[in-house]
mmCIF file of C-alpha atoms in Angstrom:
data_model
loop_
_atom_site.group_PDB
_atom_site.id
_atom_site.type_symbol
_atom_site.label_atom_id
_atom_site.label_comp_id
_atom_site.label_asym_id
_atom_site.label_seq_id
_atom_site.Cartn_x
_atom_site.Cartn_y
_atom_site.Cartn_z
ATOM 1 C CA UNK O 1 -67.061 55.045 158.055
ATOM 2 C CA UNK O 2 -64.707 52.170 156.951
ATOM 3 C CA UNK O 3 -65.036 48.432 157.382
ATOM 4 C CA UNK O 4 -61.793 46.314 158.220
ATOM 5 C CA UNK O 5 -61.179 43.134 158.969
ATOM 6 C CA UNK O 6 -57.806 42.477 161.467
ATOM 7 C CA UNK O 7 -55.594 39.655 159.938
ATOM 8 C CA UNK O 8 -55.042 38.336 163.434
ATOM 9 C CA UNK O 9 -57.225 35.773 162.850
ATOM 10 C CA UNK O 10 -55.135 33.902 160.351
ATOM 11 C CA UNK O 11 -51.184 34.985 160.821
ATOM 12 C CA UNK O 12 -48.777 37.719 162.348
ATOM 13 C CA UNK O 13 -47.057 37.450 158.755
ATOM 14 C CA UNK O 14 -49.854 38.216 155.913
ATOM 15 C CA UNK O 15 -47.718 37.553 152.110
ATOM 16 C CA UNK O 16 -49.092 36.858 148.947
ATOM 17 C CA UNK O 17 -49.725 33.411 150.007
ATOM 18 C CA UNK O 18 -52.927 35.282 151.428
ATOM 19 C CA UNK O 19 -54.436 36.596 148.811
ATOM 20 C CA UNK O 20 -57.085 34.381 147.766
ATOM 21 C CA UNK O 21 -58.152 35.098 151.547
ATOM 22 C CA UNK O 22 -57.646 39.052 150.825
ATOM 23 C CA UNK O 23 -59.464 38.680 147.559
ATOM 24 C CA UNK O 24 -62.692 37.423 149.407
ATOM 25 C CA UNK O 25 -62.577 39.938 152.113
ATOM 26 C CA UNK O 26 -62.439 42.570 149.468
ATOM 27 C CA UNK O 27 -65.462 40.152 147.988
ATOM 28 C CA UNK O 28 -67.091 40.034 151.178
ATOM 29 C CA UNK O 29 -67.391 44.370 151.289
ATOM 30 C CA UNK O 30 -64.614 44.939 153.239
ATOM 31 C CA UNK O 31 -62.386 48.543 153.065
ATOM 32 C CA UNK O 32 -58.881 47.218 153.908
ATOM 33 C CA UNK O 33 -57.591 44.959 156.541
ATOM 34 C CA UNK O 34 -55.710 45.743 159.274
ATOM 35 C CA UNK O 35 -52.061 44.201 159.323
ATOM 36 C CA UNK O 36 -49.968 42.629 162.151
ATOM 37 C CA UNK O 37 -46.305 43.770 162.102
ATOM 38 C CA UNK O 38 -44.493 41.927 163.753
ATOM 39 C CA UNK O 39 -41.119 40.740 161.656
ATOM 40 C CA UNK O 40 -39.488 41.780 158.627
ATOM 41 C CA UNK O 41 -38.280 45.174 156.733
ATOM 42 C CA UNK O 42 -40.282 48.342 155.117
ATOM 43 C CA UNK O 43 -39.433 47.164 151.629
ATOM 44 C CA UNK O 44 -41.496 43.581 152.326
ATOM 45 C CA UNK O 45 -44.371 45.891 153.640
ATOM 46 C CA UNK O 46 -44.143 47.868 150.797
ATOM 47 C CA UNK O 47 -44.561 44.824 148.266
ATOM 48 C CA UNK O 48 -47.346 44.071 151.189
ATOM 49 C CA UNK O 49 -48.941 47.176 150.427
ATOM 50 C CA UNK O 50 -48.671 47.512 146.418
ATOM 51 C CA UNK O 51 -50.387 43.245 146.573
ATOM 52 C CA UNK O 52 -53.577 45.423 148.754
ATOM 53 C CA UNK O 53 -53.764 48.399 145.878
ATOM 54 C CA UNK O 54 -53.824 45.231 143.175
ATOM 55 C CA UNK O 55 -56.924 43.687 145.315
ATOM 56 C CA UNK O 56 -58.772 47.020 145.823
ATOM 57 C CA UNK O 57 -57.942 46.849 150.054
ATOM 58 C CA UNK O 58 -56.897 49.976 151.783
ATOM 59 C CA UNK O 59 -55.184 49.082 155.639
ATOM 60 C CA UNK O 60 -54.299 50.026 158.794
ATOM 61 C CA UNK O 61 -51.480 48.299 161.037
ATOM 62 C CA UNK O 62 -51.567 47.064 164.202
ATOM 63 C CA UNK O 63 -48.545 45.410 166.430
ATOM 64 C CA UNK O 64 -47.848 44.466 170.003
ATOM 65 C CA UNK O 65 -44.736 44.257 172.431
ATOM 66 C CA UNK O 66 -44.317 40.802 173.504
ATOM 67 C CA UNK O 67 -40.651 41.328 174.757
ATOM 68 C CA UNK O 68 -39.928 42.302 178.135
ATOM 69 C CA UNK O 69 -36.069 43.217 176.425
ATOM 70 C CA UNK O 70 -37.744 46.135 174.875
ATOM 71 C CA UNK O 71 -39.995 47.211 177.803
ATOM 72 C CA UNK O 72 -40.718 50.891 177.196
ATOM 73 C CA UNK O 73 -41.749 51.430 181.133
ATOM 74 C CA UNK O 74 -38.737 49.676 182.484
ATOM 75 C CA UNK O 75 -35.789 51.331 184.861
ATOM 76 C CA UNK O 76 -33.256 50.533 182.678
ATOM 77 C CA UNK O 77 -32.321 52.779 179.490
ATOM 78 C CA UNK O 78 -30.865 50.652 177.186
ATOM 79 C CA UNK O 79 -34.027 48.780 177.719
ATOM 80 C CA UNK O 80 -36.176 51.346 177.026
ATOM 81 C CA UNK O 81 -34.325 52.345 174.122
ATOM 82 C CA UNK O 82 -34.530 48.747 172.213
ATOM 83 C CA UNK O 83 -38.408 49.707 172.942
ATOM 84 C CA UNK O 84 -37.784 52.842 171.020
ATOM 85 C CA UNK O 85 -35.781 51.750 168.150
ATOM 86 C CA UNK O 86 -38.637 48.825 167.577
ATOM 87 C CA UNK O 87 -41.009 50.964 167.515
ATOM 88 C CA UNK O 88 -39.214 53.397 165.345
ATOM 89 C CA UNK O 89 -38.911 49.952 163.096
ATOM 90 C CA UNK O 90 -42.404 49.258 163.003
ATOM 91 C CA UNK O 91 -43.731 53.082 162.303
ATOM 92 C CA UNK O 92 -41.213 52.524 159.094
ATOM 93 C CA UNK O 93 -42.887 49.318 158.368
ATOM 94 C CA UNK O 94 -46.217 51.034 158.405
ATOM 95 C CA UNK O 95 -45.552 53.686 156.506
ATOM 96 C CA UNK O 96 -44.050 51.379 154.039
ATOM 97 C CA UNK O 97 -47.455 49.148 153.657
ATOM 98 C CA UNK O 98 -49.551 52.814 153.049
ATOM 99 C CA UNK O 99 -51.239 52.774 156.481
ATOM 100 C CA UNK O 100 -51.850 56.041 158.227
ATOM 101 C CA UNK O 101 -52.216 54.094 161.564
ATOM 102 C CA UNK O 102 -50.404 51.717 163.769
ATOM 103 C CA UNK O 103 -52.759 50.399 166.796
ATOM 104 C CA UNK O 104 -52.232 48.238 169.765
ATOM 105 C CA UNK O 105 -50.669 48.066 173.236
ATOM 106 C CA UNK O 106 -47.782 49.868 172.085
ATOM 107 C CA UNK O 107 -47.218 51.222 175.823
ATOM 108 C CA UNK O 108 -45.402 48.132 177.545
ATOM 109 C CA UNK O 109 -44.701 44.843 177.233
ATOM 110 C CA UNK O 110 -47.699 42.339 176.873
ATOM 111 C CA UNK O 111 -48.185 40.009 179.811
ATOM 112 C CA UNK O 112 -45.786 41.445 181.794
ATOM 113 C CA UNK O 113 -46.678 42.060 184.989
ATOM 114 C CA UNK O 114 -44.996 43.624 188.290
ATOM 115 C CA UNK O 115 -47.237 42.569 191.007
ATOM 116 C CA UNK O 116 -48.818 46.022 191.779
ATOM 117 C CA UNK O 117 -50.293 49.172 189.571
ATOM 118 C CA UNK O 118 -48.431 51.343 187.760
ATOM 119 C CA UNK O 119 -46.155 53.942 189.684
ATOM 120 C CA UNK O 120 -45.333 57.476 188.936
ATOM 121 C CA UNK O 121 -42.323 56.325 187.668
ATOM 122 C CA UNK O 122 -43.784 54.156 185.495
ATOM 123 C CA UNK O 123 -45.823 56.544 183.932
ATOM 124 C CA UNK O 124 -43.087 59.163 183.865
ATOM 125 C CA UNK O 125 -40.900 56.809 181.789
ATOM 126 C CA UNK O 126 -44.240 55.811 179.533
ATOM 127 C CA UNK O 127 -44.318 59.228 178.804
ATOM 128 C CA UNK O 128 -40.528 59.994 177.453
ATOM 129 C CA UNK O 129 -40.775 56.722 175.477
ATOM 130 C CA UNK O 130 -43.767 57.819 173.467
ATOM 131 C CA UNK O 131 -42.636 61.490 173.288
ATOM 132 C CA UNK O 132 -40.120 60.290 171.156
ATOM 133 C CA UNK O 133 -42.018 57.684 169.556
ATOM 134 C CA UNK O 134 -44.505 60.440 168.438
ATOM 135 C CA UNK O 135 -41.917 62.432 167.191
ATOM 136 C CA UNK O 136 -41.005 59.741 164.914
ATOM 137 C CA UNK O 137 -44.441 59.090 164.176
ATOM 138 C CA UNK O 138 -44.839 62.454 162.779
ATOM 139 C CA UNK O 139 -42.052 62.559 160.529
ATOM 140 C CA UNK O 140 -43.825 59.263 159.192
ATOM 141 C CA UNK O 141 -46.803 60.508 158.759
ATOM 142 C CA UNK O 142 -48.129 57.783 161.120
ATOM 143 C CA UNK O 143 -50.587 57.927 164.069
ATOM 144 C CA UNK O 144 -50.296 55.664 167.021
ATOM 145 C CA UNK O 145 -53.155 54.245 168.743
ATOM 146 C CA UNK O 146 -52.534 52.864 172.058
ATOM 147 C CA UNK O 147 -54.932 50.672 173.175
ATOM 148 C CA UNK O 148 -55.916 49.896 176.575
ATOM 149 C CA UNK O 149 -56.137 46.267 177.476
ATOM 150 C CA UNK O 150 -58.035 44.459 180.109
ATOM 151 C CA UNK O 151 -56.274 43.928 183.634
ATOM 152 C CA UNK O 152 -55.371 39.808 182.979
ATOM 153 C CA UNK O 153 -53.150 41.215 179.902
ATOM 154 C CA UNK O 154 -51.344 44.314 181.324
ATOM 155 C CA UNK O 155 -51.284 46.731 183.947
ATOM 156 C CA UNK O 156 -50.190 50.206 182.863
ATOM 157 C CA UNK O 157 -53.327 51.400 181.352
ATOM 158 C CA UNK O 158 -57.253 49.370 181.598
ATOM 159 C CA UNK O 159 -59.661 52.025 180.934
ATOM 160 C CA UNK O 160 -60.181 54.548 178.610
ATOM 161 C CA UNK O 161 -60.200 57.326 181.195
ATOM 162 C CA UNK O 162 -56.545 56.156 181.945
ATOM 163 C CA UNK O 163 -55.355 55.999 178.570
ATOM 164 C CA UNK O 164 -56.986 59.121 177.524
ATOM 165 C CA UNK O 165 -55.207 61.304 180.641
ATOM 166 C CA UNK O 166 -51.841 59.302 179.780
ATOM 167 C CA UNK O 167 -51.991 60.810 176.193
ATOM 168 C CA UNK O 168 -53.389 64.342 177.059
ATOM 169 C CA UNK O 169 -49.551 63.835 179.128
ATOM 170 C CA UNK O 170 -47.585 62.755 176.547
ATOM 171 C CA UNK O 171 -48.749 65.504 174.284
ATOM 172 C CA UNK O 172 -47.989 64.677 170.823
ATOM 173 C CA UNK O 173 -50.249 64.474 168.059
ATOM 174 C CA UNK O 174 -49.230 61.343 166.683
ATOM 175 C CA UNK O 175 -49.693 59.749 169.765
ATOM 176 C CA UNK O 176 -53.896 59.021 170.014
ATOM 177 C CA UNK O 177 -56.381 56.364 171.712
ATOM 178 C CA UNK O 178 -57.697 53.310 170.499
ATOM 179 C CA UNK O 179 -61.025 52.208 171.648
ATOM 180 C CA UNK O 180 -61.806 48.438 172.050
ATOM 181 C CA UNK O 181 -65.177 46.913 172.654
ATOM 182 C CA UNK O 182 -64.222 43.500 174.411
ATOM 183 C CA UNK O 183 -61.427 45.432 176.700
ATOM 184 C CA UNK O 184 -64.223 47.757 177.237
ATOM 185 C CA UNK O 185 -66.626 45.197 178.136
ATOM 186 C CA UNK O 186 -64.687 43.880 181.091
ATOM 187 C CA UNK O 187 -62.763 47.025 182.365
ATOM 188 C CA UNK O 188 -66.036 49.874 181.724
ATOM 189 C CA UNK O 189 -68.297 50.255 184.431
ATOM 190 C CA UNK O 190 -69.898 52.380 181.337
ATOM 191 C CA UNK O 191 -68.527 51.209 178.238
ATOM 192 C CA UNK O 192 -70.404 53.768 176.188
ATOM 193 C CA UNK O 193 -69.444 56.630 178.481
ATOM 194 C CA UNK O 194 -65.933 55.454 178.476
ATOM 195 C CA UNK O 195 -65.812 55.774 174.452
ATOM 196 C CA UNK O 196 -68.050 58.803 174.392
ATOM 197 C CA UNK O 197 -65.463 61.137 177.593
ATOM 198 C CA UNK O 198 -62.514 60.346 175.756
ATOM 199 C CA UNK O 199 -63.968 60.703 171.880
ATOM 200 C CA UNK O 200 -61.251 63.289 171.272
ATOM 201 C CA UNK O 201 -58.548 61.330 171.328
ATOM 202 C CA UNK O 202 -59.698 58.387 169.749
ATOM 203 C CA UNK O 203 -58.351 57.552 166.238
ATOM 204 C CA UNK O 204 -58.904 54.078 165.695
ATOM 205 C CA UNK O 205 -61.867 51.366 166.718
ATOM 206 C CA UNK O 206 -61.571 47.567 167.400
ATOM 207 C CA UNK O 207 -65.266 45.890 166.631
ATOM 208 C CA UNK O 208 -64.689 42.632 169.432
ATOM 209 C CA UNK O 209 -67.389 40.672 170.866
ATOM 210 C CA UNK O 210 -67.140 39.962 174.570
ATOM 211 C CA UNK O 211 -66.110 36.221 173.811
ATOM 212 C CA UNK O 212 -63.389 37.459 170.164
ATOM 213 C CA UNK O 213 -66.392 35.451 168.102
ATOM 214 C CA UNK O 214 -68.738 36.728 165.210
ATOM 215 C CA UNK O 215 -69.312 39.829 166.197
ATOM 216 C CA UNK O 216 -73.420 40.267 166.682
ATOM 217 C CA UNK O 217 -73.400 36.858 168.548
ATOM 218 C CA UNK O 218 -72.243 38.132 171.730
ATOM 219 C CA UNK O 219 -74.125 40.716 174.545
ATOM 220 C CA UNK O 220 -72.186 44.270 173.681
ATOM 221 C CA UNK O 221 -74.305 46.668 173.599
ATOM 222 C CA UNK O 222 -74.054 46.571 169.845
ATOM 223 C CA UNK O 223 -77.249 49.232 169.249
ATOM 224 C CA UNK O 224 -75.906 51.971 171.927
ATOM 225 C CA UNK O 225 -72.226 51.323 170.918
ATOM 226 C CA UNK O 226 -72.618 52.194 167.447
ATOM 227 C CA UNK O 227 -75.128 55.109 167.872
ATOM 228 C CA UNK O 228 -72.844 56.227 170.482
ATOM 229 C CA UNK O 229 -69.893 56.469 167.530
ATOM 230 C CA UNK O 230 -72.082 57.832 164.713
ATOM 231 C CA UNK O 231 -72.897 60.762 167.140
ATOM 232 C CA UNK O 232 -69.307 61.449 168.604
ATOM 233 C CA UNK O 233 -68.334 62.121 164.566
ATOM 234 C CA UNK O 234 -65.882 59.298 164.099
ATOM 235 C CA UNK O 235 -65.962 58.196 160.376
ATOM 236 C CA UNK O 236 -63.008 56.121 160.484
ATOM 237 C CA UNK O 237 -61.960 52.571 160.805
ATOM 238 C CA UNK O 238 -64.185 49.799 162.466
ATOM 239 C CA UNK O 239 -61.872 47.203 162.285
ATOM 240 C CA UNK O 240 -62.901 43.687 163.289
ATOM 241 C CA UNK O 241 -60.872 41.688 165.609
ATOM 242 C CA UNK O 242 -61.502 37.918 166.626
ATOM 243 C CA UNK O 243 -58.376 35.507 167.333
ATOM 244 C CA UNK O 244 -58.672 32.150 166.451
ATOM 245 C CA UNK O 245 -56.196 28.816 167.588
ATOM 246 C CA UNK O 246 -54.007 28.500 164.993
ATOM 247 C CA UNK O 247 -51.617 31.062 165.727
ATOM 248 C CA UNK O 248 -50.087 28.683 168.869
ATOM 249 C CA UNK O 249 -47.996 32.090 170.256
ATOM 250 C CA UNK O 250 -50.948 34.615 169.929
ATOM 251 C CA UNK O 251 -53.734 32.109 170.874
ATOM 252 C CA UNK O 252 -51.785 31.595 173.995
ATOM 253 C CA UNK O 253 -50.857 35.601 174.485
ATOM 254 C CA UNK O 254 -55.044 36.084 174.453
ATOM 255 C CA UNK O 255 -56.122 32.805 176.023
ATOM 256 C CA UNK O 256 -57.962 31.440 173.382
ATOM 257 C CA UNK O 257 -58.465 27.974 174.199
ATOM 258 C CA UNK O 258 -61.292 26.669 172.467
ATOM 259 C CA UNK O 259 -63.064 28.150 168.923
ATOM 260 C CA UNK O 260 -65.441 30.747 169.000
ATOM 261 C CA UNK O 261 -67.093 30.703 165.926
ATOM 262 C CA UNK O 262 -67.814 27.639 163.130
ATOM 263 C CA UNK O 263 -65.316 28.991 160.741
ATOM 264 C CA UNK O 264 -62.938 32.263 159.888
ATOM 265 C CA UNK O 265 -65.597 32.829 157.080
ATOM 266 C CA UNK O 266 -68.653 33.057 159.581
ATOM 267 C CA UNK O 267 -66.066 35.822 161.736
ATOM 268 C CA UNK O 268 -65.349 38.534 158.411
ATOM 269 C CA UNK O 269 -68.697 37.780 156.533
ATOM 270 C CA UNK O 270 -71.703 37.617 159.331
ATOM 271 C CA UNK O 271 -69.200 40.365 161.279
ATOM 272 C CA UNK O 272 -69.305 42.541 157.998
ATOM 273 C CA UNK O 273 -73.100 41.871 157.623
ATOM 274 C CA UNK O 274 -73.212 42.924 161.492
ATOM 275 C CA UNK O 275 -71.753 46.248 161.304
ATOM 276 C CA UNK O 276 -73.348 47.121 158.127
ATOM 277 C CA UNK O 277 -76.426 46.341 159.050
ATOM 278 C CA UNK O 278 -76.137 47.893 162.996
ATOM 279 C CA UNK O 279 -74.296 51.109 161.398
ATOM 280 C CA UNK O 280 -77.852 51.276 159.146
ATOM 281 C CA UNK O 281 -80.003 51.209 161.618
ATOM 282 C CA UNK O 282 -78.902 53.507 164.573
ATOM 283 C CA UNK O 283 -78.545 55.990 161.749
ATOM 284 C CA UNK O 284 -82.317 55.508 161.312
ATOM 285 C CA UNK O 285 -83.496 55.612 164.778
ATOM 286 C CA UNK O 286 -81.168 58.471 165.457
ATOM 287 C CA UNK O 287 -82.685 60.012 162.753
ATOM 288 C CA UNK O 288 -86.188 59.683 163.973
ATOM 289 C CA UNK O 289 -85.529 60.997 167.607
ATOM 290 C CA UNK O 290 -85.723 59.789 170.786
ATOM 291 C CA UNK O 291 -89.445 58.727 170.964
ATOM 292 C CA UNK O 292 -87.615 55.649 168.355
ATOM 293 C CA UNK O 293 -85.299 54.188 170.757
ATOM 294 C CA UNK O 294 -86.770 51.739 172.746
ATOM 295 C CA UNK O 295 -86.307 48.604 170.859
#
């Protein structure tokens, strides 16, 4: 298992202006971060990514599609296609930086909303797009996640059991799940069981508490989420995210309106503390059977 720490909670740009900030995550215990991409070319990722092999901080990527001009579920083709051809951009980008993963709603365009669920055709066209995403993807060496978001940020795909049958559709193995504890928290009638059906396509995990705070300060199931992970065999990325107001564009795309926590600090290092800690101990009380669980 692998501890990151989502740069969304300073910038959508990280440069070597960051990197006392990087140093001190890497300070703090952290694995890597996970990095926005948003603007820019594969050769400023790749500067991006030799800075992280200097500081000692391996990464994953992580990007969204703000831009209804690119809409990857939309009638129109050309439209569509600009959807394709960004994401083609960004899958260079992260290869570029040295990340084996790019994660996010990478299915349709955030915010965007038609006034009903998603229709066949919707989901028809979802699935060309990302076929030949995917087979970009591969030729990258990069693995999407796509992430299913809570019902007040999109409408294509809210629950795991969604995503996970959208992808088992698409069928391409560089097209995977993301699993996200605070979309999970609203959308899950069973946010363990949600994780635990659709473990096998999972490739990437966003550690969010149900407010974006400190994560441990919050009422996820923090105990049964982790044990949950440990025993599905996933010993990849928990990557913190928390957002934060000083991003005006993204604080508004989330609806963060007021702070959550005292400081960025309190986020990466009691959040780091959090998962190290929780991690510890349901490997203990897994260990010592079920007679240990009630706590």
């Amino acid at each position: 298992m692998k501890i990151g720490m989502c740069m969304f909670l300073w910038t959508t740009a990280v440069s070597k202006r960051h990197e006392p900030l990087l140093r001190d995550i890497k300070a703090t215990g952290f694995d890597g971060v996970e990095i926005p991409i948003f603007s820019g070319t594969p050769d400023d990722y790749k500067k991006l990514g030799e800075l992280l092999d200097g500081i000692g901080l391996e990464r994953t990527a992580v990007s969204a599609m703000g831009d209804p001009a690119m809409n990857l579920i939309a009638a129109d083709g050309s439209t569509r296609k600009a959807g394709v051809d960004h994401m083609k951009w960004a899958i260079d980008c992260t290869q570029a930086l040295g990340a084996k993963t790019l994660s996010g709603p990478l299915h349709s365009t955030l915010g965007a909303f038609s006034g009903s669920g998603p229709t066949a055709a919707e989901k028809k066209r979802s699935v060309a797009s990302q076929r030949a995403i995917g087979d970009h993807a591969g030729k990258k060496n990069v693995t999407i996640g796509l992430e299913a978001l809570n019902r007040f940020e999109c409408y294509l795909l809210n629950t795991m059991d969604d995503l996970s049958e959208h992808v088992d559709a698409i069928d391409r193995p560089h097209i995977k799940a993301m699993y996200d504890t605070f979309h999970a928290n609203i959308e899950e009638a069973d946010a363990i069981g949600a994780y635990t059906r659709n473990r096998k396509n999972v490739v990437h995990i966003h550690i969010s508490e149900n407010d974006r705070g400190v994560p441990g300060r919050g009422h996820i199931p923090w105990h049964e989420t982790f044990s949950a992970i440990r025993k599905s065999g996933y010993d990849d990325w928990l990557t913190i995210e928390a957002f934060g107001r000083s991003l005006k564009d993204l604080a508004a795309a989330t609806k963060v309106w007021r702070d959550f926590s005292e400081s960025p600090e309190a986020v990466y290092r009691d959040g780091y503390k959090h998962i190290k800690s929780g991690w510890k101990k349901a490997a203990a009380l897994d260990a010592a059977g079920p007679s240990s669980q009630a706590i």
